[in-house]
Structure formats: C-alpha cells, structure tokens
Amino acid sequence: MPDNTPTTLTCPSCGAPLEVDGKSSLVRCKFCNTIALVPGLPTAPEAAAPASLDEVRQLVESGNLIEAIRRYRELYDVSLKEAKDAVDTLQAGNVIEARQVVTGPLTPEETGRVLEEVQELLRAGNKIGAIRRYREAADVSLTKAKDVVDQVEAALTGIPLPSSPEITGRPSVTPPARPTNQSWLGITIVLTILVIVGGVLAFVLSQPGGPFTPQLFAISPAILLTSEAGAPPDVAALFYNPDKDTRLVGLVDGNTGKLRWQAEPLSGDGYADALAQSADLLYAASGTDLLAYRKNDGSLAWQAEMPDKLNYGESSLLVTDGRVLTMNLDQSVQAYDAQTGALSWSRRLAGYDRTLRLMGSSLVLLDYTGDDYTYSLVFLDPVTGAEQNIITPACPSSEYSSATLDTDSGLLYDDVENALYLVFDSSPGCVLRLDLVNGKASWQALDDEWYSFSPYGFTGFLTGTRLYFINGHQLLAVDKSSGALQTLLTDEDYEFIPLAVTGDRLIVRARRTRGSERFEIWGVEAISGERLWRMDMENSKPMNPPNELVGLVDEDESGWTWSLLTGQLVLIQFQAAPNQLVIQTVSPADGTLTSETTVALKAVTGDFYSVPTVIGWQDNLLYISLEANIYALDVSTGKVKFSY
C-alpha cells in the first residue's frame, strides 16, 4: 500500500521549504540560492532514486556528457534543453538533491518564517541578531547557524547590510526671548544675516554624508575606475539606503574618500550584477536593465532593456571598441553602442559558454557549430558581430581518439605572441599552442595523466617562457616554445595553486587535503620544482578562490590575501578579537619575514565581522570593502589613505 503521508521538499543547505512547480526537476532556493534537484519530477516520483542521479554524475565526471544528457532524459522524462541545463549544472558541481521531510525541530513552514525573520535582520544590518535568532529557533550549533545566515546573506547582497544609525535622543530647545527695544532695521539686518548663514549651512549639511542626509552603505559590486598616471582611482559601487530601503550606484572620490555623487535608486529589488566603465561612462547591469551613468555627475546617459539577466560567469559584462557587451542567462550575447545604448548586434549561443573573452581585436566565444556537441572557438568582430574565424581545435592521442574543447578547458591568451594556449580537460591530458595568425597548432604535448579541472575550474597562468597550471595534486609547467611538459610538484596530501613568479622563484599556495585542512605558502625553484621554504598560515584561510574563506572572520579563523610588490611577497591577514589586519612582507628568496605592521580596525565592533571584499590594487594601495565601508590602505606604511 503506498504511503500517502504528505511530505515537503526542503533545501538541503538551509532547510527552507522549496517552491516546486511540479514540472521542472531543478529548483532554486529563494533564501540561499542553492540549486536542488527534485527527484523523479515531473512524471515518476517513486522511480528515481539517489543512485539514478549518481549514475548521471558519474557520466558527467567521466566526461561523457552526451550519454549523461541522454540518461537524464530517460530517468526524468524531460526535454532536451532541461536535460542539458541539468547536466551542465551537475558538471559545475552546483546541484544537490532536495530533502523530503515530515517532522523535525522546525516544520518547513516554521523554517520559512524563521528565515524570513533572518532576512529582515540582515536587511537591518543586524547579522549577530540573525545568527542568534536562527540558532535559538532551529536549536543548532553556532557554526551551523553562521553557515545558514551566510548563505541567506549571500542570496541577498553578498555582504551584510549595516544597521541604521540609532537615535539616542533629541536636544532640548529653549525658545528665544522675545526681542524688546530693538529697531526694525536691526531686526532686518539680523534676519538677513541668519538667512545667508542658514542657507550656507543648509547647503553644507545637505551634502552626502551630512547629518541631515541618510548614510549610504557600500555593498557589492564595486570597481576601481581608471585614472590618470599618478592619480588615485575613484571607486564606483552599489550603495544601500537603509532609510528608504533602496539601492543605487554611487562614486567615491579617490582623493577625499567622500561620496562625489549618487544616482537615482535602481528599480525592482535594486541589486546590480556587475559594473563596467568606458572613458566617460559607468555601466551597471541590474536585473534586465542596462544603465549608463556619466562619470562626472552620475546623471543617466541612457538605459536599455536586456533580453535576460546577466549570466553567471567570470566576465559577463565588458566594454571594448565603443561597444558594451553582455552575456545573458538566455545564452545570448548582445552588443550595445557605448554612447547611445542602441543595440548594435545580438547572437544566440547553442552551447553553454559563460565568459566573454577578448583576444587581440576579436571577441572569442565557445559554441557548438555542429550537431555533435563539440565546442569550437568562434571569433567575432565586437563592433559588428561578424564572424572572423571559427576554429575547432582537437588534440589527437591516437589514430582513433582525440580530445576536444569544452567549457572546463583551460584557455590562456598571450597578447604578445597572439597565441592561445589550450589545456584540454581530457584523458590523456593534452596541452596545445594555437597560433592565431594562421589558426593552426604550433605544437601539442600529451601527458600520461588524466586532466580534470572540476570542481574549481582551470587554474593557471603564463609567464614569458612558461605555462603553469594545476591538475589534482600536481603542479605542472610547460615550455612555451617547445611544449616540453614537466611535473614540478606532486603530493597526494596537497593541492597547489601557482600564485606568481619573481626572478627564479615560484610562489605557490599549498592546501593540505589529508586530515585537517591547512594552508601554506611555498617558495619553489621555478625550473627544478625544489621546495626552498614554506610558511604555515595556521588557522587562516585565503580570501582568493578556490577554497576561499566565506562568511565571517572570527577568533577561530582569519582570512588573508596577497600581492607581489617590487619583487616582495606582501601578505595581508584579517583577524578578529582583537579586530585588526596584519601586513607582512616576505622575501621570495628564502621566505624570511622582512617587516610586519599591525593596523587596528577601530570602526569594526564585536567579536567577528564579515569577510572583507578586495575591490582592487593600485601600486601599494589596497582597496577593500569591509562592513559596508570602503577603505584605501597603503600596505607599505599601514596608513589608511581614506575610508568611506
């Protein structure tokens, strides 16, 4: 007899009830944005077991995407497009199965109400209260409560919203005594002076940041604007007005740290997905709106309607050659005139590329050009959208087998050589140099190992002579002129991220994966791969992906970022209890600490705070967003140039 007990599907990350339409097998949690798969929808809830999805996952992990799509359609009886979307999301590692619940510490309805309260507390800037509320209601550990609130916060803004200023009381006002024995002329003179002075004061006090105007809080996204040589850059960002619950684009002056202008509030929920710039305009994508603001005063130059929101990817909004290019969720690419907003051209993709790439004078996309689901490199004129070239690179490993391009492959463009280095996600692994002048391969290098770049994606970089990249527990190097392949580091206990090369030293981030996670920095001889020194980062996690610190900096876990300045490795570590950042300068030659400066974060209160966001660098200046404030920090002196 079938069990007809009513059940509710809940998010496997935060426990919120999922709004399932009964048709699509994929559903996004409205609280934390986790993508969950609804087992068995739309036709056979009892037929699809977790093992079925695991079978599809195994096909995806083995690189057999066509068979994975076919098997997914058989299991869930969905359209080809929905199967492609599901497999593509599985490939990115973003899908987990929804949970069926009947009872628990909180019913799904109660969980929904608690999470609504958490959202309201976050909107008010009270993250500590949000963590406390969820912990009390759900009876979970502090760590679990932090994780859930972090997910809800990321779905809202990506960083917490600060609280509105508290009103502590009103000053008492004593009515002035009635004037006596004064001439009307004297009164007139006094009133005239008061009007003039009052007008000046009203003008000053009404400026942004004044006591009679609402404080605006900086949230993401934020970018550094280009500036003249030697001049500090201005900072453009999205801002939140807690008094009106609106969001808007504004610009912070790079010299004074004051808000130079604020634009009109954005429509809808007001969130911006990305910012970009040209010489005189600042562009913002908000929902399906694409807006252009004049840099000098923030006035709206034009507004255009996109066919969909921006796609999720490394670069879905960029400006080049008088065009604003967008890659949208409906798998279309648009080009708008940068000065007028008029649509110049549009192209719909058959594949699932998420990145806009500029190589020389071309916009390069990955797309299907045939019926076999093989990706090609499509070169377009960014001004007109005209096809300049189509190249379908392949790396033959035998007479009967060859590796082909996919969205996980590594693509590194060398603008000096006008060459593209391709690292195929394949078995056996393959690296290929493509000469973009003639569109032909200069060389290819086959490896006995299987290259797989999931779940973090390809990580590597080019120097003048070598290509460095990671594959699992290996760090590899390829000679750019000959294609000679070398394994620099291999250790089953570690994963490696190459950070930079300075002189004959390679700086490597090493993550211990066996036992407790731990991050280290190694100094490696760039040619031989010999480890020369190591630095244990102890309880500190990197703020740069992958495996980056998310959520909070607290007394148990700090976060660090880095830069290479004048040949020295500079580490910036953010700590809590006490709230401070520590700037360390390390010699790449032998790993010795040459200087250390501690900067107190006096404006940050409490025992923990949100992980700062690195906006960018200019020479020695580090620009960060921390607890809804923007800071420009000179890491060479430890002095704050400005804070907003």
XYZ file of C-alpha atoms in Angstrom:
644
model
C 0.000 0.000 0.000
C 1.587 3.321 -0.994
C 2.493 5.828 1.712
C 0.289 8.873 1.213
C 1.753 10.841 4.120
C 2.190 14.437 2.953
C 5.820 15.452 2.659
C 7.544 18.734 1.993
C 10.684 19.272 -0.043
C 13.265 21.409 1.726
C 16.566 22.958 0.715
C 19.478 20.657 1.641
C 21.629 23.691 2.551
C 19.457 25.930 4.741
C 16.349 23.820 5.355
C 13.881 26.269 3.844
C 10.827 24.910 2.025
C 11.254 24.720 -1.737
C 8.620 26.115 -4.075
C 8.264 23.283 -6.588
C 6.089 23.817 -9.651
C 5.680 20.094 -10.326
C 7.181 20.437 -13.800
C 10.871 21.328 -13.605
C 13.283 18.918 -11.921
C 15.547 21.803 -10.884
C 14.514 24.370 -8.289
C 16.439 27.277 -6.749
C 16.074 28.051 -3.042
C 14.785 31.622 -2.696
C 16.670 32.066 0.587
C 20.221 30.825 -0.148
C 20.146 30.347 -3.974
C 21.192 26.689 -3.714
C 20.144 24.695 -6.791
C 18.412 21.454 -5.775
C 17.252 18.542 -7.903
C 13.733 17.298 -7.259
C 13.989 13.506 -7.571
C 11.658 11.981 -10.127
C 9.898 15.055 -11.417
C 7.930 15.503 -13.478
C 6.475 12.055 -14.088
C 7.773 9.375 -11.782
C 8.414 10.449 -8.179
C 8.714 6.866 -6.982
C 11.043 5.705 -9.750
C 14.049 7.981 -9.375
C 16.392 7.042 -6.563
C 19.532 8.851 -5.437
C 21.539 6.161 -7.233
C 19.988 7.317 -10.507
C 21.368 10.817 -10.100
C 24.714 9.337 -9.040
C 24.768 7.428 -12.316
C 24.353 10.686 -14.219
C 27.028 12.322 -12.055
C 29.471 9.514 -12.873
C 28.864 10.016 -16.581
C 29.469 13.741 -16.163
C 32.658 13.175 -14.191
C 33.927 10.746 -16.828
C 33.444 13.408 -19.486
C 30.637 11.556 -21.301
C 28.230 14.495 -21.385
C 26.165 13.285 -24.336
C 25.398 9.982 -22.596
C 24.718 11.888 -19.347
C 22.148 14.060 -21.139
C 20.561 11.009 -22.743
C 20.409 9.115 -19.427
C 18.968 12.125 -17.600
C 16.169 12.397 -20.160
C 15.367 8.694 -19.766
C 15.265 8.929 -15.971
C 13.232 12.116 -15.628
C 11.342 12.325 -18.931
C 12.267 15.949 -19.572
C 13.047 17.990 -22.653
C 16.481 18.032 -24.258
C 17.046 21.625 -23.110
C 16.167 20.856 -19.490
C 18.420 17.789 -19.550
C 21.279 19.890 -20.944
C 20.732 22.532 -18.254
C 20.695 19.900 -15.504
C 23.843 18.155 -16.753
C 25.603 21.492 -17.202
C 24.751 22.417 -13.604
C 25.837 18.982 -12.376
C 29.116 19.447 -14.228
C 29.698 22.686 -12.310
C 29.085 20.827 -9.056
C 26.145 23.057 -8.091
C 23.294 20.527 -7.784
C 22.365 18.616 -4.659
C 19.183 16.667 -4.011
C 16.246 18.163 -2.177
C 15.202 16.614 1.123
C 11.790 15.177 1.900
C 10.725 15.900 5.482
C 7.627 15.227 7.566
C 8.756 16.246 11.048
C 11.798 17.810 12.613
C 12.959 20.532 15.034
C 11.169 23.026 12.796
C 8.392 22.350 10.350
C 9.064 23.634 6.825
C 6.542 26.418 7.427
C 8.301 27.414 10.669
C 11.672 27.283 8.899
C 10.336 29.592 6.224
C 9.086 32.075 8.819
C 12.390 31.992 10.732
C 14.356 32.572 7.546
C 12.084 35.496 6.691
C 12.987 36.952 10.104
C 16.678 36.286 9.360
C 16.329 38.180 6.088
C 14.742 41.143 7.845
C 17.501 41.209 10.465
C 20.135 41.119 7.711
C 18.417 43.925 5.824
C 18.580 45.932 9.032
C 22.283 45.151 9.340
C 21.897 43.011 12.477
C 23.834 39.905 11.449
C 24.610 38.906 15.012
C 20.897 39.023 15.803
C 20.186 36.941 12.684
C 22.643 34.246 13.784
C 21.233 34.272 17.308
C 17.622 34.059 16.051
C 18.288 31.096 13.776
C 20.315 29.293 16.425
C 17.569 29.692 19.035
C 14.758 28.681 16.687
C 16.453 25.719 14.999
C 18.429 24.565 18.070
C 21.658 24.162 16.098
C 25.301 24.900 16.787
C 26.807 28.345 16.357
C 28.798 27.120 13.343
C 25.666 25.767 11.642
C 23.744 28.965 12.376
C 26.596 31.047 10.915
C 26.658 28.875 7.780
C 22.915 29.224 7.199
C 22.930 33.000 7.774
C 25.949 33.338 5.458
C 24.000 31.576 2.703
C 20.947 33.767 3.199
C 23.176 36.851 3.268
C 24.891 35.830 0.024
C 21.493 35.451 -1.615
C 20.536 38.963 -0.513
C 23.587 41.107 -1.191
C 26.774 39.119 -0.909
C 27.735 41.133 2.216
C 25.743 42.147 5.295
C 23.795 45.353 5.336
C 24.772 47.661 8.169
C 22.277 48.933 10.653
C 20.677 52.336 10.522
C 22.084 54.923 12.927
C 20.353 54.778 16.299
C 18.576 57.866 17.609
C 19.768 58.441 21.135
C 17.601 61.415 21.997
C 16.601 64.878 20.920
C 18.332 68.015 22.138
C 16.126 70.293 24.161
C 15.385 73.673 22.592
C 14.781 76.771 24.704
C 12.560 79.306 22.913
C 14.385 82.572 22.339
C 13.285 85.573 24.381
C 11.001 87.990 22.605
C 13.074 90.881 21.287
C 12.486 94.177 23.037
C 13.661 97.721 22.363
C 15.206 96.800 19.011
C 14.750 98.777 15.912
C 13.150 97.171 12.879
C 16.329 97.976 10.989
C 18.373 95.927 13.432
C 15.941 93.060 13.193
C 16.074 93.191 9.404
C 19.883 93.092 9.415
C 19.947 90.161 11.841
C 17.355 88.227 9.826
C 19.263 88.845 6.607
C 22.463 87.513 8.171
C 20.612 84.477 9.524
C 19.095 83.734 6.127
C 22.517 83.903 4.446
C 24.254 81.835 7.115
C 21.359 79.406 7.277
C 21.439 78.936 3.529
C 25.150 78.182 3.594
C 24.710 75.751 6.474
C 21.768 74.065 4.788
C 23.829 73.583 1.635
C 26.774 72.130 3.552
C 24.686 69.891 5.783
C 22.638 68.572 2.872
C 25.703 67.228 1.090
C 26.227 63.422 1.054
C 27.346 62.273 4.481
C 25.937 65.315 6.235
C 23.801 64.854 9.347
C 20.562 65.641 7.520
C 21.121 63.170 4.692
C 20.919 59.397 5.104
C 24.162 57.464 5.410
C 24.670 55.220 2.388
C 26.328 51.858 2.898
C 28.659 50.388 0.282
C 27.800 46.895 -0.932
C 28.963 44.814 -3.879
C 29.704 45.107 -6.730
C 32.460 47.721 -6.589
C 35.221 48.562 -9.098
C 38.190 50.914 -9.385
C 37.863 53.470 -12.158
C 40.755 54.238 -14.473
C 42.695 57.360 -13.532
C 45.476 59.481 -14.905
C 49.054 58.456 -14.157
C 49.889 59.124 -10.521
C 46.301 59.951 -9.544
C 44.368 57.684 -7.151
C 41.379 55.935 -8.731
C 37.788 56.723 -7.841
C 35.660 53.843 -6.577
C 32.269 53.061 -8.098
C 29.974 50.828 -6.081
C 26.418 49.841 -5.320
C 25.092 51.569 -2.187
C 22.208 50.794 0.160
C 19.962 53.474 1.670
C 18.510 51.910 4.848
C 16.038 54.752 5.402
C 14.288 54.154 2.088
C 15.305 50.507 1.556
C 16.673 51.371 -1.883
C 19.902 50.626 -3.735
C 21.747 52.905 -6.088
C 25.039 53.417 -7.888
C 27.460 55.983 -6.460
C 31.022 57.189 -6.828
C 33.588 57.734 -4.047
C 36.287 60.324 -4.733
C 39.731 58.704 -4.739
C 41.391 61.732 -3.129
C 38.972 62.610 -0.347
C 37.023 59.411 0.263
C 33.783 61.419 0.047
C 30.770 60.425 -1.981
C 31.007 62.611 -5.065
C 27.609 61.667 -6.463
C 24.771 59.206 -6.139
C 22.462 58.175 -8.944
C 18.724 57.662 -8.766
C 17.610 54.445 -6.994
C 17.543 51.326 -9.154
C 14.178 49.798 -9.952
C 12.947 46.399 -8.779
C 14.981 44.887 -5.963
C 17.765 47.322 -6.823
C 20.593 44.801 -6.915
C 23.322 45.241 -9.526
C 25.005 42.178 -11.011
C 28.048 43.934 -12.474
C 29.697 47.286 -13.151
C 31.914 48.289 -16.086
C 33.351 51.515 -17.489
C 34.458 53.433 -20.555
C 36.393 56.710 -20.663
C 33.419 58.874 -19.643
C 30.603 56.497 -18.673
C 29.915 53.976 -15.927
C 27.694 50.992 -16.782
C 25.546 48.910 -14.424
C 23.521 45.760 -15.075
C 20.540 45.473 -12.722
C 18.069 42.711 -13.479
C 17.305 43.142 -17.170
C 18.206 46.848 -17.111
C 21.482 48.084 -18.561
C 22.195 51.642 -17.453
C 24.912 54.153 -18.353
C 25.852 56.996 -15.975
C 28.052 59.985 -16.687
C 31.185 59.770 -14.576
C 31.332 63.485 -13.870
C 27.945 63.821 -12.141
C 26.139 60.448 -12.096
C 23.339 61.585 -14.389
C 21.730 58.895 -16.508
C 23.076 58.935 -20.072
C 20.905 56.085 -21.362
C 19.068 52.929 -20.352
C 18.466 49.759 -22.380
C 16.468 46.593 -21.815
C 18.418 43.319 -21.997
C 16.657 40.077 -23.007
C 17.543 38.491 -19.652
C 19.716 38.975 -16.579
C 23.462 38.590 -16.872
C 24.775 35.037 -16.941
C 26.820 33.601 -14.099
C 30.465 33.623 -15.114
C 33.841 35.282 -14.796
C 33.081 38.016 -17.310
C 29.532 38.652 -18.497
C 29.769 42.454 -18.899
C 32.648 44.250 -20.610
C 33.338 47.316 -22.734
C 35.524 47.466 -25.850
C 35.732 49.327 -29.158
C 32.718 51.525 -28.435
C 30.505 48.564 -27.504
C 29.043 47.312 -24.229
C 28.954 43.512 -24.438
C 26.674 41.363 -22.290
C 26.305 37.601 -21.921
C 22.843 36.780 -20.616
C 21.118 33.880 -18.893
C 19.171 33.002 -22.041
C 22.539 32.120 -23.652
C 22.564 35.203 -25.838
C 25.283 37.795 -26.406
C 24.387 41.444 -27.006
C 26.424 44.453 -28.131
C 25.128 47.952 -27.348
C 26.510 51.239 -28.583
C 28.533 52.537 -25.632
C 27.418 56.159 -26.122
C 23.744 55.746 -27.006
C 22.675 52.308 -25.748
C 21.311 51.328 -29.166
C 21.506 47.596 -29.866
C 24.294 47.012 -32.393
C 24.032 43.225 -32.764
C 22.883 40.082 -30.956
C 23.779 36.391 -31.161
C 22.169 33.328 -29.577
C 24.526 30.540 -28.480
C 23.800 26.858 -28.965
C 26.262 25.872 -26.232
C 26.709 26.871 -22.614
C 29.586 29.316 -22.529
C 29.523 31.839 -19.660
C 32.542 34.012 -20.413
C 33.222 36.949 -22.721
C 36.875 36.857 -23.868
C 38.868 39.454 -25.766
C 41.815 38.189 -27.785
C 43.508 40.835 -29.869
C 40.807 42.542 -31.908
C 38.320 39.685 -31.502
C 35.587 38.615 -29.119
C 36.037 34.857 -28.634
C 33.198 32.560 -27.595
C 32.893 28.809 -27.123
C 29.929 27.419 -29.012
C 28.551 24.372 -30.759
C 28.903 24.739 -34.516
C 27.665 21.266 -35.453
C 25.280 18.584 -34.216
C 27.845 16.556 -32.266
C 28.059 18.846 -29.210
C 31.686 19.706 -29.964
C 32.779 23.188 -28.984
C 34.563 25.492 -31.380
C 36.308 28.824 -30.897
C 34.149 31.462 -32.576
C 35.949 34.741 -33.341
C 33.660 37.760 -33.735
C 34.179 41.406 -34.569
C 32.977 43.084 -31.328
C 31.804 46.156 -33.286
C 29.648 44.416 -35.911
C 29.248 40.862 -34.595
C 30.531 39.480 -37.905
C 32.287 36.101 -37.772
C 36.010 36.470 -38.350
C 37.002 32.845 -37.914
C 35.863 29.510 -36.495
C 38.447 27.054 -35.173
C 37.611 23.606 -33.812
C 40.788 22.551 -32.035
C 41.439 18.890 -31.332
C 44.308 17.075 -29.679
C 44.665 13.557 -31.172
C 46.018 10.952 -28.748
C 45.800 8.043 -31.202
C 44.539 7.190 -34.634
C 41.046 6.722 -33.231
C 40.816 9.166 -30.340
C 41.290 12.884 -29.803
C 40.480 15.408 -27.095
C 38.078 18.211 -27.920
C 37.348 21.558 -26.354
C 34.752 22.078 -23.612
C 33.820 24.778 -21.112
C 36.164 23.270 -18.487
C 39.212 23.524 -20.743
C 41.942 25.994 -19.886
C 42.304 28.949 -22.270
C 45.219 31.332 -21.758
C 45.809 34.068 -24.339
C 49.258 35.579 -24.892
C 48.755 39.002 -26.470
C 52.486 39.453 -27.191
C 52.635 36.262 -29.256
C 48.999 36.461 -30.426
C 48.775 32.812 -29.445
C 46.290 30.776 -27.446
C 47.371 28.010 -25.070
C 44.713 25.315 -24.606
C 44.728 22.752 -21.808
C 42.144 20.055 -22.501
C 40.059 18.505 -19.728
C 40.676 15.005 -21.105
C 42.267 11.576 -20.814
C 45.110 11.556 -21.647
C 45.797 15.167 -20.745
C 46.813 17.455 -23.563
C 48.267 20.946 -23.959
C 48.192 22.704 -27.326
C 49.568 26.012 -28.632
C 47.350 27.649 -31.251
C 48.854 30.345 -33.482
C 46.025 32.823 -34.031
C 47.743 34.382 -37.044
C 47.189 31.260 -39.152
C 44.752 29.391 -36.885
C 46.988 26.310 -36.730
C 48.549 24.356 -33.877
C 52.261 25.032 -33.325
C 52.722 22.019 -31.051
C 50.859 19.682 -28.733
C 52.018 17.888 -25.593
C 50.375 14.667 -24.345
C 50.524 13.564 -20.731
C 50.065 10.086 -19.301
C 47.827 11.606 -16.607
C 44.131 12.383 -16.953
C 43.468 16.120 -16.717
C 40.350 17.025 -14.756
C 39.694 20.581 -13.580
C 36.423 20.074 -11.707
C 35.042 21.316 -9.389
C 37.067 24.545 -9.213
C 37.802 25.023 -12.900
C 41.123 25.526 -14.627
C 43.767 27.414 -12.637
C 46.990 28.572 -14.233
C 48.957 31.496 -15.622
C 51.554 32.408 -18.257
C 54.992 33.915 -17.874
C 57.336 34.979 -20.653
C 58.654 31.447 -21.091
C 56.345 29.002 -19.299
C 52.771 27.967 -18.627
C 51.977 26.830 -15.066
C 48.772 25.003 -14.127
C 47.401 22.525 -11.615
C 45.903 19.084 -12.112
C 44.631 17.446 -8.964
C 47.618 17.005 -6.658
C 50.128 18.070 -9.291
C 51.667 21.365 -10.356
C 52.846 21.252 -13.963
C 54.928 23.526 -16.179
C 55.051 23.697 -19.981
C 57.791 25.329 -22.045
C 56.018 27.820 -24.332
C 58.471 27.450 -27.206
C 58.742 23.649 -27.395
C 55.774 22.250 -25.479
C 58.045 20.261 -23.167
C 55.949 19.165 -20.185
C 57.318 18.937 -16.638
C 55.778 17.910 -13.319
C 57.137 20.436 -10.820
C 55.314 19.269 -7.690
C 53.301 16.195 -6.845
C 51.999 15.260 -3.389
C 48.843 13.284 -2.620
C 48.453 15.238 0.619
C 48.287 18.664 -1.067
C 46.614 20.704 -3.777
C 48.643 23.521 -5.323
C 47.784 26.950 -6.698
C 50.597 28.835 -8.503
C 50.457 32.474 -7.398
C 53.348 34.321 -9.053
C 56.885 34.094 -10.398
C 59.551 36.563 -9.318
C 63.114 36.032 -10.508
C 63.853 32.311 -10.259
C 61.240 31.738 -7.544
C 57.737 30.402 -7.965
C 55.315 31.308 -5.151
C 52.803 28.508 -4.539
C 49.737 28.244 -2.326
C 49.595 24.705 -0.894
C 46.407 23.311 0.642
C 46.739 20.192 2.772
C 43.857 17.850 1.920
C 44.720 14.844 4.082
C 43.421 15.223 7.624
C 42.644 18.723 8.853
C 42.663 21.361 6.137
C 45.630 23.706 6.334
C 47.026 26.358 4.009
C 50.711 27.011 3.448
C 52.813 29.177 1.154
C 55.820 27.587 -0.505
C 58.810 29.092 -2.236
C 59.775 26.806 -5.122
C 62.703 26.873 -7.532
C 60.890 27.740 -10.767
C 62.928 25.442 -13.030
C 63.518 22.354 -10.926
C 60.471 22.435 -8.645
C 62.601 22.081 -5.498
C 60.852 23.464 -2.430
C 63.093 26.030 -0.763
C 60.877 27.267 2.069
C 57.371 27.045 3.472
C 55.165 29.288 5.614
C 52.321 27.789 7.664
C 49.254 30.061 7.605
C 47.932 28.252 10.716
C 44.200 28.928 11.247
C 43.963 31.401 8.365
C 42.182 30.699 5.075
C 42.722 32.537 1.775
C 40.220 35.152 0.644
C 41.024 34.376 -3.004
C 39.283 31.387 -4.639
C 39.237 28.447 -4.722
C 38.541 27.146 -1.184
C 38.258 30.738 -0.028
C 37.028 31.827 3.401
C 33.327 32.687 3.330
C 31.015 34.141 5.942
C 32.854 35.533 8.943
C 36.280 36.362 10.296
C 36.263 35.333 13.967
C 38.690 34.415 16.735
C 38.996 30.865 15.393
C 39.505 31.674 11.717
C 41.156 34.601 9.951
C 41.431 35.438 6.255
C 44.383 36.517 4.106
C 45.090 37.925 0.668
C 48.353 38.698 -1.104
C 50.150 40.750 -3.735
C 53.612 40.870 -5.285
C 55.018 44.396 -4.880
C 58.513 45.423 -6.066
C 59.542 41.782 -6.075
C 58.401 41.156 -2.477
C 55.512 38.988 -1.343
C 53.028 41.027 0.726
C 50.503 39.145 2.879
C 47.522 40.916 4.457
C 45.776 38.939 7.193
C 42.420 39.997 8.678
C 41.929 38.922 12.301
C 39.182 39.222 14.912
C 39.221 39.568 18.723
C 41.120 41.875 18.521
C 39.865 43.213 15.201
C 42.936 44.085 13.169
C 44.850 43.409 9.988
C 48.487 42.368 9.883
C 50.692 43.297 6.903
C 53.698 41.022 6.401
C 56.452 41.413 3.805
C 58.187 38.152 2.900
C 61.360 37.669 0.851
C 60.661 35.240 -2.023
C 64.317 34.211 -1.998
C 64.280 32.416 1.369
C 60.871 33.085 2.977
C 62.209 35.373 5.696
C 59.858 37.937 7.207
C 61.342 41.362 6.460
C 58.631 43.565 8.004
C 55.331 43.356 9.885
C 52.758 46.073 10.585
C 49.518 45.782 12.576
C 46.578 48.064 11.782
C 43.700 48.223 14.271
C 40.200 48.046 12.781
C 38.749 50.568 15.207
C 35.479 51.014 13.319
C 34.672 47.282 13.489
C 32.916 46.240 16.688
C 32.022 42.834 18.072
C 33.925 39.548 18.144
C 33.532 38.774 14.446
C 32.868 40.504 11.148
C 32.138 39.652 7.537
C 34.974 38.559 5.265
C 36.237 41.714 3.509
C 35.956 42.029 -0.259
C 39.059 43.016 -2.219
C 37.999 45.665 -4.740
C 41.426 46.026 -6.327
C 45.013 47.231 -6.113
C 46.849 50.280 -7.403
C 50.559 50.121 -6.661
C 50.830 49.997 -2.843
C 47.178 50.876 -2.264
C 44.761 48.082 -1.393
C 41.060 48.917 -1.810
C 38.654 46.811 0.244
C 35.015 46.780 1.271
C 34.647 45.942 4.956
C 31.391 46.002 6.940
C 29.762 48.261 4.309
C 32.666 50.736 4.317
C 35.297 51.308 1.632
C 38.947 51.628 2.647
C 42.093 52.573 0.741
C 45.072 51.163 2.641
C 48.724 51.879 1.887
C 50.284 48.496 2.664
C 53.812 49.943 2.575
C 53.107 52.188 5.586
C 49.995 50.682 7.178
C 48.241 54.047 6.851
C 44.630 54.360 5.717
C 44.502 56.861 2.851
C 40.739 57.217 3.212
C 37.680 55.419 4.454
C 34.115 55.901 3.366
